[in-house]
mmCIF file of C-alpha atoms in Angstrom:
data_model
loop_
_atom_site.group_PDB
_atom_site.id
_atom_site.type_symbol
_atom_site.label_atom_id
_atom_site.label_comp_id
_atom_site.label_asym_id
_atom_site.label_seq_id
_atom_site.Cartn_x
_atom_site.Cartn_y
_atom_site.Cartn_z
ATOM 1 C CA UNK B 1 -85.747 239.033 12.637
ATOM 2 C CA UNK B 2 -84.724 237.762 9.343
ATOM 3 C CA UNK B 3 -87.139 234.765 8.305
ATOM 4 C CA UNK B 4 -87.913 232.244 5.418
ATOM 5 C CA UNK B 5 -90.722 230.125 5.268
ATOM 6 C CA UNK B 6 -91.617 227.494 3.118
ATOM 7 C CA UNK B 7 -94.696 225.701 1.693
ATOM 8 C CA UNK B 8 -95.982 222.991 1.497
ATOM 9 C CA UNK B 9 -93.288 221.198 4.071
ATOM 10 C CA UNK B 10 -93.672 217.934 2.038
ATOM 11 C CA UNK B 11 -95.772 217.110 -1.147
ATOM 12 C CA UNK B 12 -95.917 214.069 -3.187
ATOM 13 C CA UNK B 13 -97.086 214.123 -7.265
ATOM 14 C CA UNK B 14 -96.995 211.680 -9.617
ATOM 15 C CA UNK B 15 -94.289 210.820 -12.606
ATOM 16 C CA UNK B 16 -94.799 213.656 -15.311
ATOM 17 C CA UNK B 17 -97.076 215.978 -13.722
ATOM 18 C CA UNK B 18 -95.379 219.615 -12.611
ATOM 19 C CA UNK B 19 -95.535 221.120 -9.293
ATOM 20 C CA UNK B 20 -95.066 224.871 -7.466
ATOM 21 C CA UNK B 21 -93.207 225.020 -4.206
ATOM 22 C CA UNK B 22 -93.497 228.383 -2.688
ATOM 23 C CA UNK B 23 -90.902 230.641 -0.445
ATOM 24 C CA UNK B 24 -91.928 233.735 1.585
ATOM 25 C CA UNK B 25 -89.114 235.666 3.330
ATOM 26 C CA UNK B 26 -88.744 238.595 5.681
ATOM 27 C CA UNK B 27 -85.247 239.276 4.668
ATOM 28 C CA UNK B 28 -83.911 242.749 4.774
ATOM 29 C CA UNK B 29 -82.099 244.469 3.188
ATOM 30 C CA UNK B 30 -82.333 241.694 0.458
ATOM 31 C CA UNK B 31 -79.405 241.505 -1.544
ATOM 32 C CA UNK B 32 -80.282 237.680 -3.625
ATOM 33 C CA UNK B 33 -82.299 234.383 -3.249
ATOM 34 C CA UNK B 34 -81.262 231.065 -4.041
ATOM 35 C CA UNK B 35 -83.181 227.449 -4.531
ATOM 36 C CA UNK B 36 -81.257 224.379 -3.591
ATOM 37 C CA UNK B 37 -81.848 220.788 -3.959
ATOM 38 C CA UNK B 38 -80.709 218.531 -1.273
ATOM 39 C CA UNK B 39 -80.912 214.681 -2.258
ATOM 40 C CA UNK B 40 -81.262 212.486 1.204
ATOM 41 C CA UNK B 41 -77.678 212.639 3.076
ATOM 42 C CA UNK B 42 -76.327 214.452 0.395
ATOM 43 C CA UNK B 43 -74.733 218.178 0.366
ATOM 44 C CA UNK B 44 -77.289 221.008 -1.483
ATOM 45 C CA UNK B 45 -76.962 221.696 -4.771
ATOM 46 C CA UNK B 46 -77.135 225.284 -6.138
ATOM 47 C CA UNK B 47 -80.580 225.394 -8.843
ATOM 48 C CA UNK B 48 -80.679 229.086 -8.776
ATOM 49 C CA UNK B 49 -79.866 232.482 -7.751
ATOM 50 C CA UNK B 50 -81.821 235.782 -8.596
ATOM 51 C CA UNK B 51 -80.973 239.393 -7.302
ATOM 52 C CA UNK B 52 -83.426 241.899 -6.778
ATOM 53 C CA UNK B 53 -83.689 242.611 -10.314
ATOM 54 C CA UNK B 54 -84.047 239.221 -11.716
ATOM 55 C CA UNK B 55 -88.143 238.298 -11.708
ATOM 56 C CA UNK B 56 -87.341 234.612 -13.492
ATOM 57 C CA UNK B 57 -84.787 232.133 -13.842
ATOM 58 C CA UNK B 58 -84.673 228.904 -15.339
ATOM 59 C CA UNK B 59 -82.619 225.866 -14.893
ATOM 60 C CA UNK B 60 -83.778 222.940 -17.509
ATOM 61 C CA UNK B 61 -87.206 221.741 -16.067
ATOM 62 C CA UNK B 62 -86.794 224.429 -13.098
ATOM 63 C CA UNK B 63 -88.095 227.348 -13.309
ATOM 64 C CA UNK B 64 -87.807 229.946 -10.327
ATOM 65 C CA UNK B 65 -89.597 233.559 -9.981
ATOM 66 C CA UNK B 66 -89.679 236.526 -7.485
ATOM 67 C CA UNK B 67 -91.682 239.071 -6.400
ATOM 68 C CA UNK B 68 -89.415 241.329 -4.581
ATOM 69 C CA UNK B 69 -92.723 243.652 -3.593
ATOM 70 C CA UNK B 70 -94.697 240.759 -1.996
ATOM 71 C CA UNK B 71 -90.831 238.932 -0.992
ATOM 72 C CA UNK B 72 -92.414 235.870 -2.808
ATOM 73 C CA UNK B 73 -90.801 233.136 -4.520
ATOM 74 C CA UNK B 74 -91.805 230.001 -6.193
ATOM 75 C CA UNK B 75 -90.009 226.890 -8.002
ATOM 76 C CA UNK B 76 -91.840 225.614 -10.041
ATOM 77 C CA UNK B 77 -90.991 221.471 -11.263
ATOM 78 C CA UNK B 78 -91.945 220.752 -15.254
ATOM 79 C CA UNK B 79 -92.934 217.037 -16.190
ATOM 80 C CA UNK B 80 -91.338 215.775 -12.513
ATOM 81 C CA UNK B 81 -88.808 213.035 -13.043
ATOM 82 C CA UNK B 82 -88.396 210.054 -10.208
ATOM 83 C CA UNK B 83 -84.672 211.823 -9.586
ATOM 84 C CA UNK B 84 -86.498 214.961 -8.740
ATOM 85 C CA UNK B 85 -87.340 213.335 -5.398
ATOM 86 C CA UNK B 86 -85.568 215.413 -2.506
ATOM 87 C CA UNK B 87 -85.598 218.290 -0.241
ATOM 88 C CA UNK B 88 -85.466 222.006 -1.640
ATOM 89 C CA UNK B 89 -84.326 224.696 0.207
ATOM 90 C CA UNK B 90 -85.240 228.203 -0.359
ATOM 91 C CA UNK B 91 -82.130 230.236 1.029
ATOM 92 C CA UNK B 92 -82.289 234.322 1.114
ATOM 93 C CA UNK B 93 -78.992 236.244 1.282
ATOM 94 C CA UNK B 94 -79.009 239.573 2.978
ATOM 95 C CA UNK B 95 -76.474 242.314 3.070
ATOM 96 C CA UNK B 96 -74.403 241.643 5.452
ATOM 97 C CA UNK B 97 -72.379 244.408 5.747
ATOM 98 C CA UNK B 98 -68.946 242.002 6.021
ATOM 99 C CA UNK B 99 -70.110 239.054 7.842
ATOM 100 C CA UNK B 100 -70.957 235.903 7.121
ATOM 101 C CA UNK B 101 -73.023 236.113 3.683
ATOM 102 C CA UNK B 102 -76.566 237.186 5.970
ATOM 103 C CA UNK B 103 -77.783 233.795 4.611
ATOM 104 C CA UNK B 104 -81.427 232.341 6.333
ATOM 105 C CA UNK B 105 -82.558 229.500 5.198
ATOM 106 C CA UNK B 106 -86.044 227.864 4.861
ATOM 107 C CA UNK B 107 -86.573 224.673 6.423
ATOM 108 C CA UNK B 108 -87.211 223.154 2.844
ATOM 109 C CA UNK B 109 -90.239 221.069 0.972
ATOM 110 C CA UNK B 110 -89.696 217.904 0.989
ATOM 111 C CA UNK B 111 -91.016 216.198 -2.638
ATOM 112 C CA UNK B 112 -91.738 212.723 -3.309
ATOM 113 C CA UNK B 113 -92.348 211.801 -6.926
ATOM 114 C CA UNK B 114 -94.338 208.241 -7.295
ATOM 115 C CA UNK B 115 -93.976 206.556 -10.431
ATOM 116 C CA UNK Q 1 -62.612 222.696 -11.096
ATOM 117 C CA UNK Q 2 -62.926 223.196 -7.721
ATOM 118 C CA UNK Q 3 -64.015 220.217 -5.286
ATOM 119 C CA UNK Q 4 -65.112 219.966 -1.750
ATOM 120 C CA UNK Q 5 -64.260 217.162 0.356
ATOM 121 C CA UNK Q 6 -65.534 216.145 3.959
ATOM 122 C CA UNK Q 7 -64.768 213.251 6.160
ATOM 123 C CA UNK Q 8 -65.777 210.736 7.526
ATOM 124 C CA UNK Q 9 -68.939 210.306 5.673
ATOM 125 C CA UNK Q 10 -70.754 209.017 9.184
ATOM 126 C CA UNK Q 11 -69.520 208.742 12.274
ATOM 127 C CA UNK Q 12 -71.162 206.993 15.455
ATOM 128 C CA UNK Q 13 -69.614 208.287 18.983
ATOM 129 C CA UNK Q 14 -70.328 208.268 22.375
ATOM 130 C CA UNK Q 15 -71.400 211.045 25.121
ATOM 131 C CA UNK Q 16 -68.258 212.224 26.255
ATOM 132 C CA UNK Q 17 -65.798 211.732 23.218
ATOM 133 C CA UNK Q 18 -64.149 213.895 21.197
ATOM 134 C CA UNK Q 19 -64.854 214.939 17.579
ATOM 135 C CA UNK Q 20 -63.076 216.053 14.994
ATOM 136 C CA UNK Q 21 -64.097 216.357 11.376
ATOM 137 C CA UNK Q 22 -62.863 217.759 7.891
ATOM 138 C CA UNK Q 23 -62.730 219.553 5.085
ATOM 139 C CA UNK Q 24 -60.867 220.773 2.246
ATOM 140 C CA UNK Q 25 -61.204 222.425 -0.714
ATOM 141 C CA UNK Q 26 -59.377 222.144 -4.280
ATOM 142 C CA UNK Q 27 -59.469 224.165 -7.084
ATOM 143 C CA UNK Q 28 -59.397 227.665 -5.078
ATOM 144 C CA UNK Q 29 -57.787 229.957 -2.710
ATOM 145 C CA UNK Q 30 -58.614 231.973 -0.197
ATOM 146 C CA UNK Q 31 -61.943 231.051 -0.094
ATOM 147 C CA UNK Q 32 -65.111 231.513 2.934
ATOM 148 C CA UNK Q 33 -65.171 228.340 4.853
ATOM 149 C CA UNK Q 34 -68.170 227.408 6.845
ATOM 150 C CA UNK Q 35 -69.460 225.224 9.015
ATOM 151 C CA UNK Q 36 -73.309 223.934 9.432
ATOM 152 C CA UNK Q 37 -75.575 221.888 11.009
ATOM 153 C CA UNK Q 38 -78.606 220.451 10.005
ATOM 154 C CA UNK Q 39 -80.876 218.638 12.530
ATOM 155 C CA UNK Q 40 -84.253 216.374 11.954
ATOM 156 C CA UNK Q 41 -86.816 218.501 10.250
ATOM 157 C CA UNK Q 42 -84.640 221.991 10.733
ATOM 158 C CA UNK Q 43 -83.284 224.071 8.467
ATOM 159 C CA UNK Q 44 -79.702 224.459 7.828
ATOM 160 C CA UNK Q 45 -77.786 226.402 10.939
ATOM 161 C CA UNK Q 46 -74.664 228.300 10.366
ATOM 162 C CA UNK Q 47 -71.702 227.262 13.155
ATOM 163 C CA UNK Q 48 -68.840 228.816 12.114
ATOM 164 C CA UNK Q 49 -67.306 230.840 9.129
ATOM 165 C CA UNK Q 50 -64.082 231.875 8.007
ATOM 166 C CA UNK Q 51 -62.621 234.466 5.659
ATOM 167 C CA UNK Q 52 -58.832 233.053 5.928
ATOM 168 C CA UNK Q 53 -56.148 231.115 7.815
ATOM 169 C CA UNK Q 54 -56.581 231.447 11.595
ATOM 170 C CA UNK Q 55 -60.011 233.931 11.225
ATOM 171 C CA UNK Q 56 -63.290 231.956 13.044
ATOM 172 C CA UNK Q 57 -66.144 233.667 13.454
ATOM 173 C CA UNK Q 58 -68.911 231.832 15.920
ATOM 174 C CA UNK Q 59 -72.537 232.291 14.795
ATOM 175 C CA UNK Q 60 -74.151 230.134 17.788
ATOM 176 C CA UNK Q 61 -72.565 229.712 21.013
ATOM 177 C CA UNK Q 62 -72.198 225.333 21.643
ATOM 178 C CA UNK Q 63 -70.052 222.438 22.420
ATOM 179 C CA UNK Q 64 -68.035 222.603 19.308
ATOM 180 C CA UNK Q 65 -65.107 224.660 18.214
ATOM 181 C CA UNK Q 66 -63.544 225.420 14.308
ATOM 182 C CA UNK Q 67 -60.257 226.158 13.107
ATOM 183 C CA UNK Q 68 -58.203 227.047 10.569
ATOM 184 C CA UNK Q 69 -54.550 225.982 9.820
ATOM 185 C CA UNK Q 70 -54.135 225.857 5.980
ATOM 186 C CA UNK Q 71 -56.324 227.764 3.856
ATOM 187 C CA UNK Q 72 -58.175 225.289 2.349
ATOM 188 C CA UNK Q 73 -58.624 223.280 5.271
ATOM 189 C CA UNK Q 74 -61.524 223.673 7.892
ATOM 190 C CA UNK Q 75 -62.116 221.714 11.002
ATOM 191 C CA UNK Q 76 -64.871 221.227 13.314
ATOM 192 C CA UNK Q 77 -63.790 220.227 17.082
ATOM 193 C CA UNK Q 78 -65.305 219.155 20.115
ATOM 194 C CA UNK Q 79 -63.725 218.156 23.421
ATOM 195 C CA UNK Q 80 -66.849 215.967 24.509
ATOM 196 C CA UNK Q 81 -70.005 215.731 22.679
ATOM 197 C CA UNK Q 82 -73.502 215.975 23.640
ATOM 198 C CA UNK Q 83 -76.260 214.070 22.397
ATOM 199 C CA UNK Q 84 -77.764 217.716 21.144
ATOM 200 C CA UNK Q 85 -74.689 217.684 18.727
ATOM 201 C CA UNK Q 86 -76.379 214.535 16.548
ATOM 202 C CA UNK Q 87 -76.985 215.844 13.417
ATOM 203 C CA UNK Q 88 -75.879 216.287 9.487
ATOM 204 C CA UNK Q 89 -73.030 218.383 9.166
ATOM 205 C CA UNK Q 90 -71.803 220.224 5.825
ATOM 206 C CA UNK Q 91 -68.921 222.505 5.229
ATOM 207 C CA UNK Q 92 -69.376 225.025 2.308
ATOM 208 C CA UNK Q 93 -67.199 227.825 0.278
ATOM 209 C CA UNK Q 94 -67.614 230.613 -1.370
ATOM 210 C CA UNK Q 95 -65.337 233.020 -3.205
ATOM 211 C CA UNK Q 96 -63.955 235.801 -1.097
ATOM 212 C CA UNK Q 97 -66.432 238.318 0.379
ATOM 213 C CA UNK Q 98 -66.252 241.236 -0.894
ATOM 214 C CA UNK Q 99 -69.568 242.934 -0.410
ATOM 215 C CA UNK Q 100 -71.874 240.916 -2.594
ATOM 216 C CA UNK Q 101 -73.232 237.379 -1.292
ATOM 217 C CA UNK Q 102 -71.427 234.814 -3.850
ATOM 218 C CA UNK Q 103 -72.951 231.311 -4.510
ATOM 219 C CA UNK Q 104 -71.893 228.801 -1.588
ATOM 220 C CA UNK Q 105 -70.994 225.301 -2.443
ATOM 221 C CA UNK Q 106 -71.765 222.360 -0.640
ATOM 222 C CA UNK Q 107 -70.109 219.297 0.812
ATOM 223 C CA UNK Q 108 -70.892 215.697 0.917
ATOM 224 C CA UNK Q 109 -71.961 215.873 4.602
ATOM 225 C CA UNK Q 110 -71.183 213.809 7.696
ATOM 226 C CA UNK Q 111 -73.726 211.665 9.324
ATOM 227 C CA UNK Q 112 -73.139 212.390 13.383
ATOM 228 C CA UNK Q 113 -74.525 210.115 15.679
ATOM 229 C CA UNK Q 114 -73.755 210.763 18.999
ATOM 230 C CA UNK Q 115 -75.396 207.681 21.173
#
């Protein structure tokens, strides 16, 4: 069964300081992963998308990597702004084959950033 | 540009009514439609998906129903709601399938109450 966890499931920092959220899947075959934010009652918001290939991808002050090998993936949050404050949802895409996209998504980290 | 628009924003309904609520899409044709739901500290659940006019595809078996009349038009439907169907609901699209999973794009959302 296709599966996406995510860690911590909520984590407050302070203004400025940076932060790692971290994504492990059991998504096969893989064909990409994505990190979305998702402000409170708002629709997500694409940050990223990597394919198997792709190891790094950045995104102004976010900064996503995977490790297809260990089916790892972290975001990781430079010099956290109050408007960084929201849910983030690590979503992995398998090949579906002609369905629907083979998305699963992670339940999501919710971040709180305290001035 | 293409935009994605849902309404109502948040709806409050009783056990027993009937629901109906929309989206459309600008900026694009023929694109993947989809429905999902998003309950209290869950992840996001795919509903429904569509790859054109008329085409539903049911991921989860429920109380609710989809369809397609225009092709940039996607409705969720239920003849009488249950209090399980409370929840956040966004419609998404994505550019045609054609083998590869393509970025999805998110709605505003509607807030569903169901008291």
């Amino acid at each position: 069964k296709n599966q996406v966890e995510q860690s911590p499931q909520s984590l407050i920092i302070l203004e400025g300081k940076n932060c790692t959220l971290q994504c492990n899947y059991t998504v096969s075959p893989f064909s990409n992963l994505r990190w979305y934010k998702q402000d409170t009652g708002r629709g997500p918001v694409s940050l990223t998308i990597m394919t198997f290939s792709e190891n790094t991808k950045s995104n102004g002050r976010y900064t996503a990597t995977l490790d297809a090998d260990t089916k790892q993936s972290s975001l990781h949050i430079t010099a956290s702004q109050l408007s960084d404050s929201a849910s983030y949802i690590c979503v992995v895409s398998a090949w579906s084959g002609g369905g629907a996209d083979g998305l699963t998504f992670g339940k999501g980290t919710h971040l709180i950033i305290q001035p | 540009s293409q935009t994605i628009h849902q309404w109502p924003a948040t709806l409050v309904q009783p056990v027993g009514s009937p629901l109906s609520l929309e989206c459309t899409v600008e900026g694009t044709s023929n694109p993947n439609l989809y429905w999902y739901r998003q309950a209290a500290g869950r992840g996001l659940q795919l509903l429904f998906y569509s790859v054109g006019i008329g085409q539903i595809s049911s991921e989860v078996p429920q109380n609710l129903s989809a369809s397609r009349p225009q092709d940039r038009q996607f409705i969720l439907s239920s003849k009488k709601l249950l209090l399980s169907d409370s929840g956040f609901y966004l419609c998404a699209w994505s550019v045609t399938w054609t083998g590869t999973s393509y970025e999805q794009y998110f709605g505003p959302g509607t807030r569903l109450t169901v008291t």
